[in-house]
mmCIF file of C-alpha atoms in Angstrom:
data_model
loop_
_atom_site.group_PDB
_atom_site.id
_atom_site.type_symbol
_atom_site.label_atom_id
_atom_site.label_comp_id
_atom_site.label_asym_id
_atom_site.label_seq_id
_atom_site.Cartn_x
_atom_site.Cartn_y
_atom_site.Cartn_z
ATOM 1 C CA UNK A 1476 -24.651 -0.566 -6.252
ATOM 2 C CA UNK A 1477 -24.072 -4.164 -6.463
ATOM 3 C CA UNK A 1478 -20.343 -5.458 -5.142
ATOM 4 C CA UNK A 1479 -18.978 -8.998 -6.708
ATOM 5 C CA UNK A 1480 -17.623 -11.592 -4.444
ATOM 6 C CA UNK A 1481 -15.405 -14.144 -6.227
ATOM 7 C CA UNK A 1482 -14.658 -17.263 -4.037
ATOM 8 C CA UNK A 1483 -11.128 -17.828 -5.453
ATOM 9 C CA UNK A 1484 -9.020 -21.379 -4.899
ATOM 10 C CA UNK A 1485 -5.445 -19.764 -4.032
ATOM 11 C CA UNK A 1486 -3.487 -16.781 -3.193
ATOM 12 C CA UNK A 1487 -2.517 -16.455 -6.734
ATOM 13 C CA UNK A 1488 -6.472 -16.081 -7.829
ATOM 14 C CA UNK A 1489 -6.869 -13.661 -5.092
ATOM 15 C CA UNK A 1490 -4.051 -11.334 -6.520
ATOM 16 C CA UNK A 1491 -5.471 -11.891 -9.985
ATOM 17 C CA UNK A 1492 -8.637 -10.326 -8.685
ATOM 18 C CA UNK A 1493 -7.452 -7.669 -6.904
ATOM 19 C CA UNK A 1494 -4.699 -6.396 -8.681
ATOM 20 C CA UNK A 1495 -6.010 -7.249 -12.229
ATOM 21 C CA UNK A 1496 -9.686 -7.619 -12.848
ATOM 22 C CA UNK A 1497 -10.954 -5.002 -10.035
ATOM 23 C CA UNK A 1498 -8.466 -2.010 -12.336
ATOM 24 C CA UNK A 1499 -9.002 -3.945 -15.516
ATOM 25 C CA UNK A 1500 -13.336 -3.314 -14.331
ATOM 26 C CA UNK A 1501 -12.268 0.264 -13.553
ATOM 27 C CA UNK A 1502 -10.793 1.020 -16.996
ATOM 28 C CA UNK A 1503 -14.250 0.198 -18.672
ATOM 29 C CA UNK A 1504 -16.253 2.816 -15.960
ATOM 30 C CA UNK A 1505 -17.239 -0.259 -13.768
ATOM 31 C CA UNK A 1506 -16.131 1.306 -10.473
ATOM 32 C CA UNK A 1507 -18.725 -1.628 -7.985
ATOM 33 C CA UNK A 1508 -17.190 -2.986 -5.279
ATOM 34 C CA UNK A 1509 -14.659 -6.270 -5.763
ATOM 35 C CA UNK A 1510 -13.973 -8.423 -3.223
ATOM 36 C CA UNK A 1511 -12.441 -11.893 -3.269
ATOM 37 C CA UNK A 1512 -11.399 -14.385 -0.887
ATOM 38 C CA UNK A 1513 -9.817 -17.973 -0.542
ATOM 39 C CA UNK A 1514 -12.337 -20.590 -0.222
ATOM 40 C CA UNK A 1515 -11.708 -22.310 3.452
ATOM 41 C CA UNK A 1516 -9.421 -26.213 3.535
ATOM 42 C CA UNK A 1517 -8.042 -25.168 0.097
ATOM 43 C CA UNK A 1518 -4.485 -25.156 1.266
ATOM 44 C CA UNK A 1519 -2.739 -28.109 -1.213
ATOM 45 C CA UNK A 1520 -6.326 -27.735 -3.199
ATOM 46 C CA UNK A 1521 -9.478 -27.354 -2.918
ATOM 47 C CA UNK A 1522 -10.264 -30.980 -1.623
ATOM 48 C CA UNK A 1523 -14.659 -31.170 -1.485
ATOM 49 C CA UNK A 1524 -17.359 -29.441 -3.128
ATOM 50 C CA UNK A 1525 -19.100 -29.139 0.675
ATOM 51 C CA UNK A 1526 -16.274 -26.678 0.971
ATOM 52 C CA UNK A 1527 -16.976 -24.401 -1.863
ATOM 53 C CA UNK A 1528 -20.576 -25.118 -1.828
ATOM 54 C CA UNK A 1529 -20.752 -23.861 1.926
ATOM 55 C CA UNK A 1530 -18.800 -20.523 1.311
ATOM 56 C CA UNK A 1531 -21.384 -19.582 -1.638
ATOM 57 C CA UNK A 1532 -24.346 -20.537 0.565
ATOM 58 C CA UNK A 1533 -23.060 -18.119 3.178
ATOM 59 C CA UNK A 1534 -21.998 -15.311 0.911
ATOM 60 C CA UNK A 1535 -25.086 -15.390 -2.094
ATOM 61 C CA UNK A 1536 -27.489 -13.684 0.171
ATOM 62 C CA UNK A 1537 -25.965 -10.575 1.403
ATOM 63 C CA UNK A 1538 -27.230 -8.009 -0.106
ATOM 64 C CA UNK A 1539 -27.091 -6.901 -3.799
ATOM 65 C CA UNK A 1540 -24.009 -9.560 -4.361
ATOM 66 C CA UNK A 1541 -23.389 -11.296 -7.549
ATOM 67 C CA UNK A 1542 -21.551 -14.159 -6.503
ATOM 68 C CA UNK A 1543 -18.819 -16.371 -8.601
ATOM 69 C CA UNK A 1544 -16.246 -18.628 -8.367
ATOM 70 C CA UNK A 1545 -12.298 -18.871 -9.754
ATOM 71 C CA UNK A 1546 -11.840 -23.199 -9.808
ATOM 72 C CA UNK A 1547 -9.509 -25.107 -11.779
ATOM 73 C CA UNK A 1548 -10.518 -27.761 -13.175
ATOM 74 C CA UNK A 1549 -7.241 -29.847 -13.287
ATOM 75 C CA UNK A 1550 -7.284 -31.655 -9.745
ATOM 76 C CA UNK A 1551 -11.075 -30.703 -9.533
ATOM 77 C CA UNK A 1552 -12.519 -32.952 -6.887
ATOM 78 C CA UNK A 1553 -15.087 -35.561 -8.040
ATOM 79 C CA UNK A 1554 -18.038 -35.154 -5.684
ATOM 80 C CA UNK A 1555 -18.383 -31.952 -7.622
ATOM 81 C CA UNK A 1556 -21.952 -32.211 -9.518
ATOM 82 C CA UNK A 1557 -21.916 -33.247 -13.145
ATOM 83 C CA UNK A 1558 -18.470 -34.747 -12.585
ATOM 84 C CA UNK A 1559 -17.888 -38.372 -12.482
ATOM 85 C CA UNK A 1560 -20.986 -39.020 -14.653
ATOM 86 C CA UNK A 1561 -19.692 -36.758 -17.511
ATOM 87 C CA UNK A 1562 -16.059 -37.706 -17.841
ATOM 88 C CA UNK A 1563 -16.160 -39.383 -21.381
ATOM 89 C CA UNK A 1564 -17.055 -35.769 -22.758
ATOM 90 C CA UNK A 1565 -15.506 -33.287 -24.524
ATOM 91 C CA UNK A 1566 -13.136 -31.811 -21.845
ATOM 92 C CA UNK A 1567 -15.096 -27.868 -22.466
ATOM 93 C CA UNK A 1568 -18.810 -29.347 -22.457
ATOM 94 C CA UNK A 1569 -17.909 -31.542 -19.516
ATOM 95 C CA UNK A 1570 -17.560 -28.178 -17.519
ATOM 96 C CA UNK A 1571 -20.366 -26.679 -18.959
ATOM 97 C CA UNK A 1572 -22.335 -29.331 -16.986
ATOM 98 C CA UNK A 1573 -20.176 -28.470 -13.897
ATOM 99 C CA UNK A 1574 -20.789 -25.016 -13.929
ATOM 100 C CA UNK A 1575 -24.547 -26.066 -14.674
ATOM 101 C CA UNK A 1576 -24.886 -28.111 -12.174
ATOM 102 C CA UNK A 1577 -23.739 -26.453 -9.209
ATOM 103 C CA UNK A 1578 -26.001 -23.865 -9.907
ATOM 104 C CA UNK A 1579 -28.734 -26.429 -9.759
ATOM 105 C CA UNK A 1580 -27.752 -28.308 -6.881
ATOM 106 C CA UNK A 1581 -27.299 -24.408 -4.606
ATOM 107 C CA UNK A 1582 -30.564 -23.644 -6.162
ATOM 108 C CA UNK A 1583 -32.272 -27.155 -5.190
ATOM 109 C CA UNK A 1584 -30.586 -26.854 -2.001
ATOM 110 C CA UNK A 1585 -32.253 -23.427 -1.193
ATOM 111 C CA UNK A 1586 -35.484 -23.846 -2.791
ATOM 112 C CA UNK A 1587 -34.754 -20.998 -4.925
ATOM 113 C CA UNK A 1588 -33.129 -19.299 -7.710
ATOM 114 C CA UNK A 1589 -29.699 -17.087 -7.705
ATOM 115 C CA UNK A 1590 -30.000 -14.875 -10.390
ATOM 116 C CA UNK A 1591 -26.699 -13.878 -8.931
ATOM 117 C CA UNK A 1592 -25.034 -16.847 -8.622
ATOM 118 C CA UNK A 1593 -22.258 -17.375 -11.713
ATOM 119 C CA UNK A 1594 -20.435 -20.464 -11.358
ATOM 120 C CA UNK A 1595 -17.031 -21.002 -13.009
ATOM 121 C CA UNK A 1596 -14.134 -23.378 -13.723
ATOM 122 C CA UNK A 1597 -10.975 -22.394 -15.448
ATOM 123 C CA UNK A 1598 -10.252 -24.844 -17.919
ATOM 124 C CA UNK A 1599 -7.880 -26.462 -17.236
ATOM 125 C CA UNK A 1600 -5.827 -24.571 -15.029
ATOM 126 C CA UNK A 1601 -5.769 -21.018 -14.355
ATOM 127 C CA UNK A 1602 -2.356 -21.213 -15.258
ATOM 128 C CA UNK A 1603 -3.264 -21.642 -18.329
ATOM 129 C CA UNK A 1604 -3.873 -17.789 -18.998
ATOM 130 C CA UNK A 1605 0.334 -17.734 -18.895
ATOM 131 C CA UNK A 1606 0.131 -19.394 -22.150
ATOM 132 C CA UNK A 1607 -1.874 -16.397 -24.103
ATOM 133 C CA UNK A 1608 1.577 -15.000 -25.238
ATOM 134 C CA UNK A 1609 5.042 -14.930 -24.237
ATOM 135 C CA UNK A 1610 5.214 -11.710 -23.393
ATOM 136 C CA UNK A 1611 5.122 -12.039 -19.776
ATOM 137 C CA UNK A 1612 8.254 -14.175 -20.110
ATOM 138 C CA UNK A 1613 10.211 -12.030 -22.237
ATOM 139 C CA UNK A 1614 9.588 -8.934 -19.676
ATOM 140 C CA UNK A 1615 10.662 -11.091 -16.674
ATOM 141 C CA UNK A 1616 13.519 -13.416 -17.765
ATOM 142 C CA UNK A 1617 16.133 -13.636 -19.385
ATOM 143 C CA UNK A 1618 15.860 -16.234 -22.433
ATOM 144 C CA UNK A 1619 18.717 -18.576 -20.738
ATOM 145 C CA UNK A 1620 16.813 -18.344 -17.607
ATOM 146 C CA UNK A 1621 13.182 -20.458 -18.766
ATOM 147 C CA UNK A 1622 13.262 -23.370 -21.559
ATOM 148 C CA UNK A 1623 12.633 -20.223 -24.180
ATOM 149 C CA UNK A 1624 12.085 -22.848 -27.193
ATOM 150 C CA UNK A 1625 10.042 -25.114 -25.499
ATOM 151 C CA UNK A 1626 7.974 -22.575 -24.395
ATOM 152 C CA UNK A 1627 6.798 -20.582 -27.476
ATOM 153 C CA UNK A 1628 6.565 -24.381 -28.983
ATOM 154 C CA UNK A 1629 3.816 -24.517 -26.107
ATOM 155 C CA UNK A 1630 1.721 -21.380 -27.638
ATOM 156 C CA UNK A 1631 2.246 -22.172 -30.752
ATOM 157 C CA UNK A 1632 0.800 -25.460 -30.398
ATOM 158 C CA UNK A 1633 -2.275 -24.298 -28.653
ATOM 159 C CA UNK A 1634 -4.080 -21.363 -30.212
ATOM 160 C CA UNK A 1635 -5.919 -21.945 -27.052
ATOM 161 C CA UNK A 1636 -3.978 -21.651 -24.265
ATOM 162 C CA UNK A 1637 -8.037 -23.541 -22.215
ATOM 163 C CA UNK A 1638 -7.078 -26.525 -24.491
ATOM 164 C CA UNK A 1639 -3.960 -27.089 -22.586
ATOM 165 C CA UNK A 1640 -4.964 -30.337 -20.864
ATOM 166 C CA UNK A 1641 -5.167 -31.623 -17.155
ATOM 167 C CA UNK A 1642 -2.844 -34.931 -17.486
ATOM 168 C CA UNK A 1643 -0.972 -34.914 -14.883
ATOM 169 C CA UNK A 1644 2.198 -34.884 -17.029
ATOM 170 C CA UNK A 1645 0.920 -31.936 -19.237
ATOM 171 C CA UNK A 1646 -1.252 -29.394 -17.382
ATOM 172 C CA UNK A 1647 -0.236 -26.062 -17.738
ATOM 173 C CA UNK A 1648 1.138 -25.775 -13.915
ATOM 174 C CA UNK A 1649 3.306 -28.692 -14.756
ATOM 175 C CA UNK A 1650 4.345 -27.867 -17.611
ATOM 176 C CA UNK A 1651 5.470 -24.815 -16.097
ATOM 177 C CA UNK A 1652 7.485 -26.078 -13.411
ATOM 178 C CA UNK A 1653 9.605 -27.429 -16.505
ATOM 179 C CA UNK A 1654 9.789 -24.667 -18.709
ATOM 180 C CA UNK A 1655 10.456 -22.310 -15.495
ATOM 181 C CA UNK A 1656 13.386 -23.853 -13.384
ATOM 182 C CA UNK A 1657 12.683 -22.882 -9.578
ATOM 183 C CA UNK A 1658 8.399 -22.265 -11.185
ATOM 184 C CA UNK A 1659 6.099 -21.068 -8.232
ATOM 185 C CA UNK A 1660 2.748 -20.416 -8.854
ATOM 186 C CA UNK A 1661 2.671 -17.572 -6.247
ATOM 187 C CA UNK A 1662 5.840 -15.945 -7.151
ATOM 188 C CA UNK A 1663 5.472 -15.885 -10.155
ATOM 189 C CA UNK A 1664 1.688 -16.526 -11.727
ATOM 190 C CA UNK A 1665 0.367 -13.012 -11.343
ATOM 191 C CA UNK A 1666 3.551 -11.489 -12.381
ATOM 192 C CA UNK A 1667 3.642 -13.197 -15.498
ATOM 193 C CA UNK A 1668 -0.200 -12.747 -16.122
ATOM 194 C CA UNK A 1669 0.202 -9.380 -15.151
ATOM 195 C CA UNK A 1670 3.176 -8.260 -18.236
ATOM 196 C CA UNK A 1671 0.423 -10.726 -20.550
ATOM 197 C CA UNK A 1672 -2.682 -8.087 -19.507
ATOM 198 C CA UNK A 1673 -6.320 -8.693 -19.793
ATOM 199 C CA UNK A 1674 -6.668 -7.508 -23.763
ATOM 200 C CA UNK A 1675 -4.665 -10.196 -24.815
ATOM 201 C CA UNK A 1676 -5.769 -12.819 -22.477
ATOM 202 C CA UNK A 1677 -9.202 -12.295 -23.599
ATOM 203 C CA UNK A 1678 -8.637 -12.358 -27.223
ATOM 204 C CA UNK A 1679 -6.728 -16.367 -26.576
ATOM 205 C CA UNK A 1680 -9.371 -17.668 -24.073
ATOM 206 C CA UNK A 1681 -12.411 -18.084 -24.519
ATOM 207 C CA UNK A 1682 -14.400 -19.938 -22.053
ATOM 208 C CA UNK A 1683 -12.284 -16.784 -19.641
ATOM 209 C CA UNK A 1684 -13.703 -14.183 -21.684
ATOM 210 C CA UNK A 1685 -17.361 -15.729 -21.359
ATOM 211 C CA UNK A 1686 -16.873 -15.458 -17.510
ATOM 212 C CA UNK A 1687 -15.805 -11.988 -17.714
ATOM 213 C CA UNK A 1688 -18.460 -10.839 -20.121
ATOM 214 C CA UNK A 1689 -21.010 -12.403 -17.243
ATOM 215 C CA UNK A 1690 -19.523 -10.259 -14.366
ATOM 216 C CA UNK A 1691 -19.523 -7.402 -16.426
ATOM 217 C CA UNK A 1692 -23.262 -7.765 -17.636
ATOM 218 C CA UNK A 1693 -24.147 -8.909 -14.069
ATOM 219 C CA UNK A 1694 -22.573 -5.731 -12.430
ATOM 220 C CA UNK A 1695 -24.432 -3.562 -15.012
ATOM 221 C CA UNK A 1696 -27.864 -5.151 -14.560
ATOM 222 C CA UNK A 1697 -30.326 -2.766 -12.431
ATOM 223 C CA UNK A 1698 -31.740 -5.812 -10.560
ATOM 224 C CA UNK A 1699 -30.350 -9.178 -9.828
#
Protein backbone atom coordinates (compact mmCIF):
# COMPACT_ATOMS: atom_id res chain seq x y z
CA UNK A 1 0.00 0.00 0.00
CA UNK A 2 1.45 3.25 -0.80
CA UNK A 3 1.95 5.83 2.43
CA UNK A 4 2.04 9.84 1.57
CA UNK A 5 4.71 11.96 2.99
CA UNK A 6 3.85 15.68 3.00
CA UNK A 7 6.93 17.93 3.74
CA UNK A 8 4.93 20.63 5.62
CA UNK A 9 6.48 24.41 6.44
CA UNK A 10 5.20 24.71 10.24
CA UNK A 11 3.73 23.08 13.18
CA UNK A 12 0.42 24.36 12.20
CA UNK A 13 0.64 22.34 8.62
CA UNK A 14 1.74 19.38 10.51
CA UNK A 15 -1.49 19.39 12.73
CA UNK A 16 -3.52 20.13 9.62
CA UNK A 17 -2.24 16.85 8.29
CA UNK A 18 -2.54 14.80 11.01
CA UNK A 19 -5.50 15.73 12.67
CA UNK A 20 -7.48 16.78 9.51
CA UNK A 21 -6.59 15.36 6.16
CA UNK A 22 -5.25 11.77 7.45
CA UNK A 23 -9.41 11.33 9.18
CA UNK A 24 -10.80 13.55 6.48
CA UNK A 25 -8.76 10.45 3.87
CA UNK A 26 -10.29 7.90 6.26
CA UNK A 27 -13.90 9.07 5.87
CA UNK A 28 -13.71 8.43 2.00
CA UNK A 29 -12.20 4.49 2.66
CA UNK A 30 -8.58 5.81 2.04
CA UNK A 31 -7.09 4.15 5.14
CA UNK A 32 -2.78 4.43 3.45
CA UNK A 33 -0.43 5.52 5.64
CA UNK A 34 0.01 9.61 6.35
CA UNK A 35 2.91 10.95 7.53
CA UNK A 36 4.12 14.54 7.61
CA UNK A 37 6.94 16.38 8.88
CA UNK A 38 8.51 19.98 9.17
CA UNK A 39 10.90 20.68 6.51
CA UNK A 40 14.51 21.30 8.38
CA UNK A 41 15.79 25.60 8.99
CA UNK A 42 12.07 26.49 8.62
CA UNK A 43 11.84 27.97 12.05
CA UNK A 44 10.78 31.98 11.19
CA UNK A 45 10.16 30.41 7.44
CA UNK A 46 11.22 28.39 5.21
CA UNK A 47 14.34 30.51 4.11
CA UNK A 48 15.97 28.35 0.64
CA UNK A 49 14.67 26.05 -1.80
CA UNK A 50 18.12 23.78 -1.10
CA UNK A 51 16.20 23.18 2.08
CA UNK A 52 13.02 21.82 0.77
CA UNK A 53 14.58 20.52 -2.29
CA UNK A 54 17.01 18.32 -0.07
CA UNK A 55 14.20 16.83 2.22
CA UNK A 56 12.20 15.60 -1.07
CA UNK A 57 15.41 14.19 -2.57
CA UNK A 58 15.87 12.14 0.59
CA UNK A 59 12.30 11.10 1.14
CA UNK A 60 10.93 10.46 -2.90
CA UNK A 61 12.67 7.17 -3.07
CA UNK A 62 11.59 5.10 -0.23
CA UNK A 63 9.51 2.83 -1.21
CA UNK A 64 5.95 3.10 -2.67
CA UNK A 65 5.83 7.00 -1.37
CA UNK A 66 3.95 9.65 -3.10
CA UNK A 67 5.63 12.60 -2.01
CA UNK A 68 4.18 16.41 -1.65
CA UNK A 69 4.67 19.48 -0.21
CA UNK A 70 2.40 22.13 2.12
CA UNK A 71 4.38 25.86 1.07
CA UNK A 72 3.01 29.18 1.28
CA UNK A 73 3.55 31.20 -1.09
CA UNK A 74 3.45 34.60 0.78
CA UNK A 75 7.21 34.99 2.02
CA UNK A 76 8.13 32.20 -0.57
CA UNK A 77 11.85 32.48 -1.05
CA UNK A 78 13.08 33.58 -4.51
CA UNK A 79 15.72 31.04 -5.49
CA UNK A 80 12.66 28.86 -5.75
CA UNK A 81 12.44 27.78 -9.65
CA UNK A 82 10.04 29.70 -11.85
CA UNK A 83 10.13 32.52 -9.30
CA UNK A 84 11.84 35.70 -9.94
CA UNK A 85 11.44 35.26 -13.74
CA UNK A 86 7.59 34.95 -13.48
CA UNK A 87 6.62 37.69 -11.08
CA UNK A 88 4.67 40.03 -13.54
CA UNK A 89 2.04 37.07 -13.82
CA UNK A 90 -1.13 36.40 -12.72
CA UNK A 91 -0.50 35.65 -8.98
CA UNK A 92 -2.34 31.65 -9.60
CA UNK A 93 -0.39 30.92 -13.00
CA UNK A 94 2.78 32.28 -11.45
CA UNK A 95 2.57 29.17 -9.06
CA UNK A 96 1.58 26.94 -11.56
CA UNK A 97 5.13 27.47 -12.93
CA UNK A 98 6.47 26.98 -9.34
CA UNK A 99 4.91 23.90 -8.74
CA UNK A 100 6.06 23.02 -12.44
CA UNK A 101 9.20 23.75 -12.05
CA UNK A 102 10.37 22.14 -9.07
CA UNK A 103 9.24 19.09 -10.40
CA UNK A 104 11.54 19.69 -13.30
CA UNK A 105 14.47 20.86 -11.62
CA UNK A 106 14.18 17.29 -8.83
CA UNK A 107 13.61 15.45 -11.99
CA UNK A 108 16.71 17.10 -13.95
CA UNK A 109 18.57 16.79 -10.86
CA UNK A 110 18.03 12.93 -10.66
CA UNK A 111 18.01 12.07 -14.19
CA UNK A 112 14.63 10.79 -13.81
CA UNK A 113 11.02 11.09 -13.44
CA UNK A 114 8.79 11.08 -10.02
CA UNK A 115 5.63 9.94 -10.95
CA UNK A 116 5.22 10.42 -7.26
CA UNK A 117 6.42 13.58 -6.73
CA UNK A 118 3.31 16.35 -6.31
CA UNK A 119 4.56 19.67 -5.67
CA UNK A 120 2.40 22.35 -4.01
CA UNK A 121 2.08 25.97 -2.84
CA UNK A 122 -0.82 27.32 -0.93
CA UNK A 123 -1.80 30.39 -2.43
CA UNK A 124 -1.21 32.72 -0.71
CA UNK A 125 -1.06 31.61 2.67
CA UNK A 126 -2.33 28.59 4.20
CA UNK A 127 -4.06 30.78 6.37
CA UNK A 128 -6.01 31.56 3.91
CA UNK A 129 -8.29 28.35 4.31
CA UNK A 130 -9.60 30.45 7.71
CA UNK A 131 -11.31 32.64 5.32
CA UNK A 132 -13.73 29.77 3.67
CA UNK A 133 -16.46 30.77 6.25
CA UNK A 134 -16.82 32.21 9.54
CA UNK A 135 -17.82 29.46 11.14
CA UNK A 136 -14.73 28.61 12.85
CA UNK A 137 -14.94 32.05 14.48
CA UNK A 138 -18.36 31.97 15.60
CA UNK A 139 -17.66 28.40 17.43
CA UNK A 140 -14.52 29.81 19.16
CA UNK A 141 -15.16 33.48 20.11
CA UNK A 142 -17.19 35.48 21.26
CA UNK A 143 -18.24 38.33 18.63
CA UNK A 144 -16.63 41.19 21.03
CA UNK A 145 -13.62 39.09 21.23
CA UNK A 146 -12.30 39.25 17.07
CA UNK A 147 -13.10 42.46 14.75
CA UNK A 148 -16.58 40.37 13.89
CA UNK A 149 -17.49 43.09 11.05
CA UNK A 150 -14.33 43.35 9.59
CA UNK A 151 -14.05 39.92 9.34
CA UNK A 152 -17.14 38.61 7.44
CA UNK A 153 -16.36 41.99 5.26
CA UNK A 154 -13.09 39.83 4.54
CA UNK A 155 -15.22 36.67 3.08
CA UNK A 156 -17.48 38.50 1.62
CA UNK A 157 -15.07 40.29 -0.39
CA UNK A 158 -13.26 37.25 -1.54
CA UNK A 159 -15.40 34.42 -2.85
CA UNK A 160 -11.98 33.00 -2.84
CA UNK A 161 -10.53 32.95 0.25
CA UNK A 162 -6.61 31.76 -2.50
CA UNK A 163 -7.25 35.32 -3.88
CA UNK A 164 -6.45 36.83 -0.60
CA UNK A 165 -3.11 38.41 -1.53
CA UNK A 166 0.57 38.24 -0.16
CA UNK A 167 1.22 42.20 0.45
CA UNK A 168 2.68 42.39 3.29
CA UNK A 169 -0.08 44.64 4.69
CA UNK A 170 -2.92 42.26 3.47
CA UNK A 171 -2.01 38.55 3.53
CA UNK A 172 -4.30 36.50 5.21
CA UNK A 173 -1.83 35.86 8.38
CA UNK A 174 -1.74 39.57 8.73
CA UNK A 175 -4.78 40.29 8.32
CA UNK A 176 -5.47 37.97 10.98
CA UNK A 177 -3.34 39.24 13.57
CA UNK A 178 -5.82 42.33 13.20
CA UNK A 179 -9.04 40.86 13.08
CA UNK A 180 -7.87 38.36 16.03
CA UNK A 181 -6.35 40.50 18.96
CA UNK A 182 -3.57 38.23 20.70
CA UNK A 183 -3.77 35.99 16.67
CA UNK A 184 -1.26 32.97 16.77
CA UNK A 185 -1.00 30.89 14.00
CA UNK A 186 -0.32 27.80 16.21
CA UNK A 187 -2.89 28.40 18.76
CA UNK A 188 -5.21 29.05 16.92
CA UNK A 189 -4.91 28.07 12.90
CA UNK A 190 -5.94 24.45 13.18
CA UNK A 191 -8.58 25.18 15.64
CA UNK A 192 -10.24 27.52 13.54
CA UNK A 193 -9.72 25.35 10.32
CA UNK A 194 -10.77 22.57 12.22
CA UNK A 195 -14.77 24.12 13.32
CA UNK A 196 -14.48 25.36 9.15
CA UNK A 197 -13.97 21.32 8.07
CA UNK A 198 -12.71 20.01 4.85
CA UNK A 199 -16.37 20.05 2.88
CA UNK A 200 -16.51 23.55 3.06
CA UNK A 201 -12.96 24.40 2.57
CA UNK A 202 -13.01 22.53 -0.56
CA UNK A 203 -16.06 23.94 -2.02
CA UNK A 204 -14.14 27.96 -1.45
CA UNK A 205 -10.63 26.90 -2.65
CA UNK A 206 -9.79 25.79 -5.42
CA UNK A 207 -6.23 25.52 -6.30
CA UNK A 208 -6.58 23.38 -2.37
CA UNK A 209 -9.06 21.15 -3.72
CA UNK A 210 -6.83 20.41 -6.94
CA UNK A 211 -4.05 19.31 -4.46
CA UNK A 212 -6.30 17.13 -2.62
CA UNK A 213 -7.94 15.54 -5.61
CA UNK A 214 -4.02 14.63 -6.62
CA UNK A 215 -3.28 12.83 -3.26
CA UNK A 216 -6.37 11.14 -3.43
CA UNK A 217 -5.94 9.86 -7.13
CA UNK A 218 -2.22 9.27 -6.34
CA UNK A 219 -3.02 7.04 -3.22
CA UNK A 220 -5.58 5.10 -5.35
CA UNK A 221 -3.30 4.47 -8.34
CA UNK A 222 -1.99 0.65 -8.42
CA UNK A 223 1.50 1.81 -9.53
CA UNK A 224 3.33 5.02 -9.12
Amino acid sequence: MKRLVVIAEGETEESFVNDILRPYFNSLGIYNSIQCFKTKHSNGGLSKYSYIKQDIIQTIYETDVVVTTLLDFYRLPSDFPGYKENNALPHDRWVEIIESQMKEDIEHTQGRRFDNFIPYVQLHEFEALIFSSIAGIDALFERSEVEYRDFQAVIDSYPNPEDINNGPNSAPSVRLKKLIPGYDKVVYGFCIISEIGMETILSKCPRFNGWIKKMKDALNETDL
